[in-house]
Amino acid sequence: MGLVIDTSALVALERAGAGWEDRLAGLAEERAVVPAIVYAELLVGVHLAGSEPRAANRRARIDALVSRCPVVEFGREIAERWAELFAVLSREGSMIPANDLAVAATALHLDFAVLVGPQNEAHYRRVPSLRCARLDL
């Protein structure tokens, strides 16, 4: 099994003062990837950093992450899975945020679980057949 890393897991680590590198090193036996939308969300943090040193620090951490965990593009097959999930969740009245839907579609396409922060698991549980791995701090 592998893991698709959600932004919520990385934010939880940052807020807890834990390094991404240290914590993700513990996942060495798992194949871990970063969906393109998570990469984009992380880059927003660079652009909103408030200072050049803070932006550079965030960018360096992101670069280190994606050197270890490849970015998975949102291509045709994942887009088709996203559309299917959108339809299913819409019909059920249990839609989740669009970016998280892209993370879920990526995980299902790869047959991976989603690694989420300790407070962000509930809405992923609405996605049929999606496995979640909660990051415990």
PDB file of C-alpha atoms in Angstrom:
ATOM      1  CA  MET A   1       0.000   0.000   0.000  1.00  0.00           C
ATOM      2  CA  GLY A   2       1.070   3.584  -0.521  1.00  0.00           C
ATOM      3  CA  LEU A   3       0.054   6.960   0.843  1.00  0.00           C
ATOM      4  CA  VAL A   4      -1.232  10.099  -0.806  1.00  0.00           C
ATOM      5  CA  ILE A   5      -0.206  12.993   1.445  1.00  0.00           C
ATOM      6  CA  ASP A   6      -2.922  15.541   2.176  1.00  0.00           C
ATOM      7  CA  THR A   7      -2.053  19.125   3.039  1.00  0.00           C
ATOM      8  CA  SER A   8      -3.751  18.682   6.428  1.00  0.00           C
ATOM      9  CA  ALA A   9      -1.059  16.200   7.513  1.00  0.00           C
ATOM     10  CA  LEU A  10       1.747  18.610   6.632  1.00  0.00           C
ATOM     11  CA  VAL A  11       0.024  21.583   8.275  1.00  0.00           C
ATOM     12  CA  ALA A  12      -0.553  19.545  11.438  1.00  0.00           C
ATOM     13  CA  LEU A  13       3.139  18.644  11.556  1.00  0.00           C
ATOM     14  CA  GLU A  14       4.156  22.271  11.065  1.00  0.00           C
ATOM     15  CA  ARG A  15       1.797  23.511  13.772  1.00  0.00           C
ATOM     16  CA  ALA A  16       3.092  20.853  16.166  1.00  0.00           C
ATOM     17  CA  GLY A  17       6.654  22.000  15.526  1.00  0.00           C
ATOM     18  CA  ALA A  18       7.558  18.649  13.973  1.00  0.00           C
ATOM     19  CA  GLY A  19       9.643  18.547  10.823  1.00  0.00           C
ATOM     20  CA  TRP A  20       8.106  17.030   7.724  1.00  0.00           C
ATOM     21  CA  GLU A  21      11.357  15.270   6.953  1.00  0.00           C
ATOM     22  CA  ASP A  22      11.637  13.605  10.360  1.00  0.00           C
ATOM     23  CA  ARG A  23       8.046  12.423  10.429  1.00  0.00           C
ATOM     24  CA  LEU A  24       7.907  11.317   6.808  1.00  0.00           C
ATOM     25  CA  ALA A  25      11.150   9.377   7.232  1.00  0.00           C
ATOM     26  CA  GLY A  26       9.114   7.090   9.487  1.00  0.00           C
ATOM     27  CA  LEU A  27       7.019   6.208   6.459  1.00  0.00           C
ATOM     28  CA  ALA A  28      10.028   4.713   4.684  1.00  0.00           C
ATOM     29  CA  GLU A  29       8.289   1.377   4.142  1.00  0.00           C
ATOM     30  CA  GLU A  30       5.354   3.125   2.443  1.00  0.00           C
ATOM     31  CA  ARG A  31       5.440   4.644  -1.000  1.00  0.00           C
ATOM     32  CA  ALA A  32       4.256   8.228  -0.569  1.00  0.00           C
ATOM     33  CA  VAL A  33       3.194  10.720  -3.230  1.00  0.00           C
ATOM     34  CA  VAL A  34       1.981  14.315  -3.335  1.00  0.00           C
ATOM     35  CA  PRO A  35      -1.055  15.118  -5.507  1.00  0.00           C
ATOM     36  CA  ALA A  36      -0.593  18.140  -7.774  1.00  0.00           C
ATOM     37  CA  ILE A  37      -3.331  20.018  -5.888  1.00  0.00           C
ATOM     38  CA  VAL A  38      -1.498  19.537  -2.569  1.00  0.00           C
ATOM     39  CA  TYR A  39       1.685  20.818  -4.201  1.00  0.00           C
ATOM     40  CA  ALA A  40      -0.291  23.888  -5.333  1.00  0.00           C
ATOM     41  CA  GLU A  41      -1.757  24.415  -1.849  1.00  0.00           C
ATOM     42  CA  LEU A  42       1.726  24.283  -0.349  1.00  0.00           C
ATOM     43  CA  LEU A  43       2.976  26.836  -2.880  1.00  0.00           C
ATOM     44  CA  VAL A  44       0.203  29.202  -1.809  1.00  0.00           C
ATOM     45  CA  GLY A  45       1.912  29.197   1.586  1.00  0.00           C
ATOM     46  CA  VAL A  46       5.123  30.350  -0.099  1.00  0.00           C
ATOM     47  CA  HIS A  47       3.337  33.232  -1.813  1.00  0.00           C
ATOM     48  CA  LEU A  48       1.556  34.259   1.400  1.00  0.00           C
ATOM     49  CA  ALA A  49       4.578  33.857   3.689  1.00  0.00           C
ATOM     50  CA  GLY A  50       4.840  37.523   4.671  1.00  0.00           C
ATOM     51  CA  SER A  51       8.633  37.700   4.474  1.00  0.00           C
ATOM     52  CA  GLU A  52      11.289  36.578   2.031  1.00  0.00           C
ATOM     53  CA  PRO A  53      13.137  34.377   4.579  1.00  0.00           C
ATOM     54  CA  ARG A  54       9.918  32.632   5.568  1.00  0.00           C
ATOM     55  CA  ALA A  55       8.983  32.125   1.900  1.00  0.00           C
ATOM     56  CA  ALA A  56      12.428  30.703   1.152  1.00  0.00           C
ATOM     57  CA  ASN A  57      12.188  28.352   4.124  1.00  0.00           C
ATOM     58  CA  ARG A  58       8.778  27.095   3.020  1.00  0.00           C
ATOM     59  CA  ARG A  59       9.969  26.658  -0.560  1.00  0.00           C
ATOM     60  CA  ALA A  60      12.998  24.673   0.581  1.00  0.00           C
ATOM     61  CA  ARG A  61      10.796  22.361   2.647  1.00  0.00           C
ATOM     62  CA  ILE A  62       8.445  21.819  -0.292  1.00  0.00           C
ATOM     63  CA  ASP A  63      11.367  21.098  -2.615  1.00  0.00           C
ATOM     64  CA  ALA A  64      12.750  18.569  -0.134  1.00  0.00           C
ATOM     65  CA  LEU A  65       9.341  16.922   0.151  1.00  0.00           C
ATOM     66  CA  VAL A  66       8.823  16.526  -3.585  1.00  0.00           C
ATOM     67  CA  SER A  67      12.364  15.247  -4.049  1.00  0.00           C
ATOM     68  CA  ARG A  68      11.384  12.373  -1.749  1.00  0.00           C
ATOM     69  CA  CYS A  69       7.693  12.022  -2.665  1.00  0.00           C
ATOM     70  CA  PRO A  70       6.879  12.531  -6.346  1.00  0.00           C
ATOM     71  CA  VAL A  71       4.097  14.854  -7.466  1.00  0.00           C
ATOM     72  CA  VAL A  72       1.216  13.026  -9.155  1.00  0.00           C
ATOM     73  CA  GLU A  73      -0.296  15.092 -11.949  1.00  0.00           C
ATOM     74  CA  PHE A  74      -4.052  15.595 -12.213  1.00  0.00           C
ATOM     75  CA  GLY A  75      -4.416  13.915 -15.590  1.00  0.00           C
ATOM     76  CA  ARG A  76      -7.237  12.385 -17.560  1.00  0.00           C
ATOM     77  CA  GLU A  77      -7.694   9.213 -15.490  1.00  0.00           C
ATOM     78  CA  ILE A  78      -7.726  11.050 -12.164  1.00  0.00           C
ATOM     79  CA  ALA A  79     -10.067  13.685 -13.636  1.00  0.00           C
ATOM     80  CA  GLU A  80     -12.487  10.916 -14.619  1.00  0.00           C
ATOM     81  CA  ARG A  81     -12.350   9.480 -11.089  1.00  0.00           C
ATOM     82  CA  TRP A  82     -12.892  13.021  -9.695  1.00  0.00           C
ATOM     83  CA  ALA A  83     -16.022  13.438 -11.858  1.00  0.00           C
ATOM     84  CA  GLU A  84     -17.411  10.064 -10.721  1.00  0.00           C
ATOM     85  CA  LEU A  85     -16.841  10.950  -7.066  1.00  0.00           C
ATOM     86  CA  PHE A  86     -18.362  14.394  -7.543  1.00  0.00           C
ATOM     87  CA  ALA A  87     -21.515  12.812  -8.960  1.00  0.00           C
ATOM     88  CA  VAL A  88     -21.769  10.176  -6.222  1.00  0.00           C
ATOM     89  CA  LEU A  89     -21.202  12.616  -3.359  1.00  0.00           C
ATOM     90  CA  SER A  90     -23.525  15.206  -4.898  1.00  0.00           C
ATOM     91  CA  ARG A  91     -26.340  12.681  -5.169  1.00  0.00           C
ATOM     92  CA  GLU A  92     -25.793  11.666  -1.545  1.00  0.00           C
ATOM     93  CA  GLY A  93     -25.674  15.284  -0.397  1.00  0.00           C
ATOM     94  CA  SER A  94     -22.271  14.698   1.188  1.00  0.00           C
ATOM     95  CA  MET A  95     -19.927  16.717  -1.012  1.00  0.00           C
ATOM     96  CA  ILE A  96     -16.415  17.462   0.221  1.00  0.00           C
ATOM     97  CA  PRO A  97     -14.194  20.407  -0.805  1.00  0.00           C
ATOM     98  CA  ALA A  98     -13.084  20.220  -4.460  1.00  0.00           C
ATOM     99  CA  ASN A  99      -9.363  20.116  -3.636  1.00  0.00           C
ATOM    100  CA  ASP A 100      -9.916  17.246  -1.210  1.00  0.00           C
ATOM    101  CA  LEU A 101     -11.978  15.509  -3.854  1.00  0.00           C
ATOM    102  CA  ALA A 102      -8.908  15.695  -6.126  1.00  0.00           C
ATOM    103  CA  VAL A 103      -6.780  14.168  -3.350  1.00  0.00           C
ATOM    104  CA  ALA A 104      -9.338  11.373  -2.897  1.00  0.00           C
ATOM    105  CA  ALA A 105      -9.519  10.737  -6.648  1.00  0.00           C
ATOM    106  CA  THR A 106      -5.725  10.492  -6.781  1.00  0.00           C
ATOM    107  CA  ALA A 107      -5.653   8.011  -3.901  1.00  0.00           C
ATOM    108  CA  LEU A 108      -8.385   5.842  -5.399  1.00  0.00           C
ATOM    109  CA  HIS A 109      -6.730   5.874  -8.819  1.00  0.00           C
ATOM    110  CA  LEU A 110      -3.438   4.689  -7.288  1.00  0.00           C
ATOM    111  CA  ASP A 111      -5.144   2.358  -4.769  1.00  0.00           C
ATOM    112  CA  PHE A 112      -3.390   4.256  -1.959  1.00  0.00           C
ATOM    113  CA  ALA A 113      -4.663   5.562   1.371  1.00  0.00           C
ATOM    114  CA  VAL A 114      -4.817   9.290   2.162  1.00  0.00           C
ATOM    115  CA  LEU A 115      -2.570  10.506   4.985  1.00  0.00           C
ATOM    116  CA  VAL A 116      -4.546  13.207   6.812  1.00  0.00           C
ATOM    117  CA  GLY A 117      -4.000  15.427   9.819  1.00  0.00           C
ATOM    118  CA  PRO A 118      -5.592  14.410  13.123  1.00  0.00           C
ATOM    119  CA  GLN A 119      -8.571  16.768  12.662  1.00  0.00           C
ATOM    120  CA  ASN A 120      -9.269  16.240   8.951  1.00  0.00           C
ATOM    121  CA  GLU A 121     -10.364  12.673   8.539  1.00  0.00           C
ATOM    122  CA  ALA A 122     -14.166  12.899   8.785  1.00  0.00           C
ATOM    123  CA  HIS A 123     -15.036  14.266   5.373  1.00  0.00           C
ATOM    124  CA  TYR A 124     -12.653  11.861   3.629  1.00  0.00           C
ATOM    125  CA  ARG A 125     -14.599   9.032   5.268  1.00  0.00           C
ATOM    126  CA  ARG A 126     -17.594  10.044   3.117  1.00  0.00           C
ATOM    127  CA  VAL A 127     -15.767   8.913  -0.019  1.00  0.00           C
ATOM    128  CA  PRO A 128     -16.718   5.320  -0.900  1.00  0.00           C
ATOM    129  CA  SER A 129     -13.818   2.824  -0.784  1.00  0.00           C
ATOM    130  CA  LEU A 130     -11.262   5.461   0.266  1.00  0.00           C
ATOM    131  CA  ARG A 131      -8.808   4.370   2.948  1.00  0.00           C
ATOM    132  CA  CYS A 132      -7.544   6.989   5.413  1.00  0.00           C
ATOM    133  CA  ALA A 133      -4.415   6.959   7.519  1.00  0.00           C
ATOM    134  CA  ARG A 134      -4.567   9.552  10.283  1.00  0.00           C
ATOM    135  CA  LEU A 135      -1.342  11.211  11.303  1.00  0.00           C
ATOM    136  CA  ASP A 136      -0.991  10.915  15.057  1.00  0.00           C
ATOM    137  CA  LEU A 137       1.228  13.552  16.602  1.00  0.00           C
TER     138      LEU A 137
END
